[in-house]
Short mmCIF file of C-alpha atoms in Angstrom, two decimals:
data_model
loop_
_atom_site.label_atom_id
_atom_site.label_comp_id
_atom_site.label_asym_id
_atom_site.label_seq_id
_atom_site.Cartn_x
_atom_site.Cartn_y
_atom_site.Cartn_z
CA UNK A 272 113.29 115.01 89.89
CA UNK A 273 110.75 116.03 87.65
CA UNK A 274 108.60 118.33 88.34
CA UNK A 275 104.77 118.38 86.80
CA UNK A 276 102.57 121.53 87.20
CA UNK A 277 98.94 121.15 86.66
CA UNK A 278 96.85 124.11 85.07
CA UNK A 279 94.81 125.46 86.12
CA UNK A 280 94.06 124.67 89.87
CA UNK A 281 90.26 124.70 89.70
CA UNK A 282 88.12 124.85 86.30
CA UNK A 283 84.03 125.54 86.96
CA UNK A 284 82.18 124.16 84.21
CA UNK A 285 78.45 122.75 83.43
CA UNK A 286 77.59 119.57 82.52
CA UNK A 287 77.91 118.95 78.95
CA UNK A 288 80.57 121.19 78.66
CA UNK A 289 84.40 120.79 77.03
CA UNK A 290 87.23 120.37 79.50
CA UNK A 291 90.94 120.69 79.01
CA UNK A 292 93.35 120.12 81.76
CA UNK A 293 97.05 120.82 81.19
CA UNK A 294 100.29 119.46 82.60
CA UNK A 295 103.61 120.44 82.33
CA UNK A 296 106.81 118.60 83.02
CA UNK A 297 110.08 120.62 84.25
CA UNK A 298 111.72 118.01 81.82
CA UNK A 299 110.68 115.67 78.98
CA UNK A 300 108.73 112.60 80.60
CA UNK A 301 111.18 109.38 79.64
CA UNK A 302 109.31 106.94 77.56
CA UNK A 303 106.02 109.34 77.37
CA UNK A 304 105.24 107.56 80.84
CA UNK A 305 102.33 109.86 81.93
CA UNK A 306 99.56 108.77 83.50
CA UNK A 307 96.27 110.64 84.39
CA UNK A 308 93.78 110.20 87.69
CA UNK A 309 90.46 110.64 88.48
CA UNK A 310 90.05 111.23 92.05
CA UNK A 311 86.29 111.54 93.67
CA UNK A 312 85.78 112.57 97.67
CA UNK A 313 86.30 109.94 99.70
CA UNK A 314 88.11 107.15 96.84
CA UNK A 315 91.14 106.56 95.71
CA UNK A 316 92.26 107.41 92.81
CA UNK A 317 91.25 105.50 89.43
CA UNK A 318 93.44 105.86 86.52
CA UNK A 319 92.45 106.80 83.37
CA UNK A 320 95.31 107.55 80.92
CA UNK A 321 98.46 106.10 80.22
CA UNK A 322 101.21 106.40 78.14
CA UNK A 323 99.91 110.04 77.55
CA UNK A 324 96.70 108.85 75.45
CA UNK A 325 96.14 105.08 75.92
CA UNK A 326 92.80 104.97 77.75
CA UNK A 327 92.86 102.35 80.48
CA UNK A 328 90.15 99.48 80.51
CA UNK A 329 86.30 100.55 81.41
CA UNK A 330 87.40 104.35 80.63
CA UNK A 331 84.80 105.91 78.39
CA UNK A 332 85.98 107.53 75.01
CA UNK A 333 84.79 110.54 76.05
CA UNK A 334 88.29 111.19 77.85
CA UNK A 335 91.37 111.77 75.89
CA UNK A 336 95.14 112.10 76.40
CA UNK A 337 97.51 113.96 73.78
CA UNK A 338 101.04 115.28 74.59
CA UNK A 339 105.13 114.57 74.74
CA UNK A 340 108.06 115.76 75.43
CA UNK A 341 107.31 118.49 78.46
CA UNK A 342 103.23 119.54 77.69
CA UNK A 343 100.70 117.22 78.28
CA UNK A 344 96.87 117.70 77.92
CA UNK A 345 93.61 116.10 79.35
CA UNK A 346 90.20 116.34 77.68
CA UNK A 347 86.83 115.29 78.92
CA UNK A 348 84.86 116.11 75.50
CA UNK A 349 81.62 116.43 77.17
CA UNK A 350 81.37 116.14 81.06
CA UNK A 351 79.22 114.21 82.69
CA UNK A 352 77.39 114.89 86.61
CA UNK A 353 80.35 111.94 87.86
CA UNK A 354 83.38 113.86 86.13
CA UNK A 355 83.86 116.48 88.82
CA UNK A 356 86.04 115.36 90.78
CA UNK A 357 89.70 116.14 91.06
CA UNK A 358 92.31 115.35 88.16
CA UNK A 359 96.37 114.41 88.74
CA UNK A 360 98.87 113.93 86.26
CA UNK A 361 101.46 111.67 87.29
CA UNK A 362 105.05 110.68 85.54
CA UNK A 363 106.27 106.92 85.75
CA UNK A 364 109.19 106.57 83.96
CA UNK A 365 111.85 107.79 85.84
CA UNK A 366 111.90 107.95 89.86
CA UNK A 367 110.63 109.69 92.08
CA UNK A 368 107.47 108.85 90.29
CA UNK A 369 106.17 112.62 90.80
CA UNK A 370 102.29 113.73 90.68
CA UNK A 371 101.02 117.14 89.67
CA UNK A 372 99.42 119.25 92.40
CA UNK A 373 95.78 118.59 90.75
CA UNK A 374 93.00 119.91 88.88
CA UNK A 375 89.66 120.23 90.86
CA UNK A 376 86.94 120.09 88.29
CA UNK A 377 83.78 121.40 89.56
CA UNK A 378 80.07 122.22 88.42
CA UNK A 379 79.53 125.78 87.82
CA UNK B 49 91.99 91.31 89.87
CA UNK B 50 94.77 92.11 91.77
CA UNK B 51 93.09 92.94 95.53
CA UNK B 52 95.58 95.44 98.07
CA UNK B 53 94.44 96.06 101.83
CA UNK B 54 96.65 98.49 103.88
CA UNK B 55 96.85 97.93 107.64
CA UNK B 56 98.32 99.66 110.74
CA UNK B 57 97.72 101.89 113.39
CA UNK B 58 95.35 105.00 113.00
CA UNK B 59 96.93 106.97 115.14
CA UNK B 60 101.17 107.80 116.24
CA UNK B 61 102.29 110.06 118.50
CA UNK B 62 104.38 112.98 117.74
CA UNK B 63 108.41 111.53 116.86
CA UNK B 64 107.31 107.77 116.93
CA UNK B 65 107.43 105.76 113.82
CA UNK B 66 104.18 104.88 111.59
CA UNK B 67 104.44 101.43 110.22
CA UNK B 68 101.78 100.27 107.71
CA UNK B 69 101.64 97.07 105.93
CA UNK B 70 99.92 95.99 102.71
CA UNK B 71 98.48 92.45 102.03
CA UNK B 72 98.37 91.91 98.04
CA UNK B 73 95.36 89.52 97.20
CA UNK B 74 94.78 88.00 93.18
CA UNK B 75 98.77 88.10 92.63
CA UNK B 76 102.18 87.38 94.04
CA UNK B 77 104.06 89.90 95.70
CA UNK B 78 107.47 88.48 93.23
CA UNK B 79 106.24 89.48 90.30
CA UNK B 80 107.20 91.86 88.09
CA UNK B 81 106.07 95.19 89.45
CA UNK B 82 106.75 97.65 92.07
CA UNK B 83 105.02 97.69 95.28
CA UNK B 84 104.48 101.57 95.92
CA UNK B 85 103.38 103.61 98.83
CA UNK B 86 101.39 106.60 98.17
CA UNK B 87 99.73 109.64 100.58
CA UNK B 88 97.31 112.21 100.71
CA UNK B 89 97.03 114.92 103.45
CA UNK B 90 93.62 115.46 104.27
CA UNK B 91 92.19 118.32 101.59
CA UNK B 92 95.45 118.23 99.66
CA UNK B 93 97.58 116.01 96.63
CA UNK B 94 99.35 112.97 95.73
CA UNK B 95 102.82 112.85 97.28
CA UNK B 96 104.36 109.90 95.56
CA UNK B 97 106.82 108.08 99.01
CA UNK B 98 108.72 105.43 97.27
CA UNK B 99 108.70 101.55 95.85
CA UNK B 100 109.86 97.97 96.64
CA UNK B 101 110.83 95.59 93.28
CA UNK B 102 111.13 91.74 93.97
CA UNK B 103 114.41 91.79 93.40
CA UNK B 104 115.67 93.86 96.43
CA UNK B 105 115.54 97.16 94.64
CA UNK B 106 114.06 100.26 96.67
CA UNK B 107 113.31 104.17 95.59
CA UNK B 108 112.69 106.45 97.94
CA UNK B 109 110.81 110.19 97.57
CA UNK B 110 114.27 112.30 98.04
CA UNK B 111 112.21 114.42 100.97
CA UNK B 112 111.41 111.22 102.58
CA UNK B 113 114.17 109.18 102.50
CA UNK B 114 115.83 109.97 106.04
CA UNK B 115 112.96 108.57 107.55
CA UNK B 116 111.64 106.25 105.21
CA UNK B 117 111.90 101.93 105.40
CA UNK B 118 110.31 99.97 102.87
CA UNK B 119 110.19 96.30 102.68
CA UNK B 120 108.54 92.72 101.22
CA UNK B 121 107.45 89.89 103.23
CA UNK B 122 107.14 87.28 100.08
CA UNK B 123 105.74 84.08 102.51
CA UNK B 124 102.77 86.48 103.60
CA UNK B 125 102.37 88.05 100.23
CA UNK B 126 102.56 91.40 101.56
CA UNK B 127 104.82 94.69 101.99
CA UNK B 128 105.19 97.54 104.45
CA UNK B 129 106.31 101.04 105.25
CA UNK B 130 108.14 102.21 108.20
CA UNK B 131 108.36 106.03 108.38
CA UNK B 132 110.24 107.41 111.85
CA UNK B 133 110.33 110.73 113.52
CA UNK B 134 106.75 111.30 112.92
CA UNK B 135 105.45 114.85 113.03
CA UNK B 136 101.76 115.88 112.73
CA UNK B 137 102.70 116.91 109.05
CA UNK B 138 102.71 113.02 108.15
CA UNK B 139 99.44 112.75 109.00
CA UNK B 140 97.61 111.62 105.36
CA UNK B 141 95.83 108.73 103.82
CA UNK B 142 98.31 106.49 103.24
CA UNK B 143 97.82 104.10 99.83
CA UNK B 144 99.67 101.11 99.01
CA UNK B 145 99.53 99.93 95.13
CA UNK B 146 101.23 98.02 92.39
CA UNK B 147 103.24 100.63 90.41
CA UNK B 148 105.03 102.11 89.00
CA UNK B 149 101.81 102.16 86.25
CA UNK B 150 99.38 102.25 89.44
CA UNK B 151 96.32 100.24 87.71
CA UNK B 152 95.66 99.12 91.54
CA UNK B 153 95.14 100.76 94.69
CA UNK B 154 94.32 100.09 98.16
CA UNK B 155 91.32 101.97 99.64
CA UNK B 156 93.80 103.94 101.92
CA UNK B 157 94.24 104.16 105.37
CA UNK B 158 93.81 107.00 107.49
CA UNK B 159 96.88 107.59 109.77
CA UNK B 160 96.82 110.69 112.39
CA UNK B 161 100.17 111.99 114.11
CA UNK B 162 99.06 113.41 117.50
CA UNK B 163 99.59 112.85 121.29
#
């Protein structure tokens, strides 16, 4: 099973601001199938990323995925009031298709 | 656009067995994805519980799969979860969706373990 661990749990930031969330894989992801997730209270979760940096339709540019291998790496280049919410990294090539624990972005 | 609604029972008492089931909308159930349960408990993360393929195929979450029953019902267009021995700890939003990419999700459904 892989294992993905999200970093770090909570990041405080104001709006405007740079944000890089980080996940790491106990293994290499097979295929560079990682995904990431928005999550805001009370939805379920949208995805933004896949294949490590292919933003999925309706995603603005100003979120970006890099990464292979075992290190993988969300940006938000400048956040917006609706970009708090809670961030999960998620593995799909190879089951269990694992999640990270989460990254709660929230306004400082 | 590929539509999924979950539906069950809100509430199971303590070593009964939830059952949920998911009605896909916009596509067919045999095509070529995986039909994939998801929770949440309440104030905590993603725990990934397993997927269904057209063909027959199932994976289960290995800390799940004791309990764990998934199935599709292709002349209803829909798929379901049976998870026994419940305990209050598998009390979560539970999310269906069309994996294992997950571009669609259900809204979830609240499901509460308690006598």
């Amino acid at each position: 099973e892989v294992v993905l661990t999200q970093s770090p749990g909570t990041l405080s930031l104001s709006p405007g601001e740079r944000a890089t969330l980080s996940c790491r894989a106990s293994q290499s992801v097979y295929g560079t199938y990682l995904a990431w997730f928005q999550q805001r209270p009370g939805q379920a979760p949208r995805l933004l990323i896949f294949g490590a940096s292919n933003r999925a339709t309706g995603i603005p540019d100003r979120f970006s995925g890099s990464g292979s291998g075992t290190d993988f790496s969300l940006t938000i280049s400048r956040l917006e009031p609706e970009d708090f919410a809670v961030y999960y990294c998620q593995q799909y090539g190879t089951s269990p298709r694992t999640f990270g624990q989460g990254t709660k972005v929230e306004i400082k | 656009q590929v539509q999924l609604q979950e539906s069950g029972p809100g509430l199971v008492k303590p070593s009964g067995t939830l059952s949920l089931t998911c009605a896909v909308s916009g596509g067919s159930i045999s095509s070529n994805n995986w039909w994939t349960w998801v929770r949440q408990p309440p104030g905590m993360g993603l725990e990934w519980i397993g997927e269904v393929y057209p063909t027959g195929l199932i994976n289960y979450n290995p800390s799940l799969k004791s309990r764990v029953t998934m199935s599709l019902d292709k002349s209803n267009n829909q798929f379901s979860l049976n998870l026994n021995s419940v305990t209050a700890a598998d009390t979560a939003i539970y999310y269906c969706a069309r994996g294992p990419l997950i571009h669609y999700w259900g809204q979830g459904t609240l499901v509460t373990v308690s006598s």
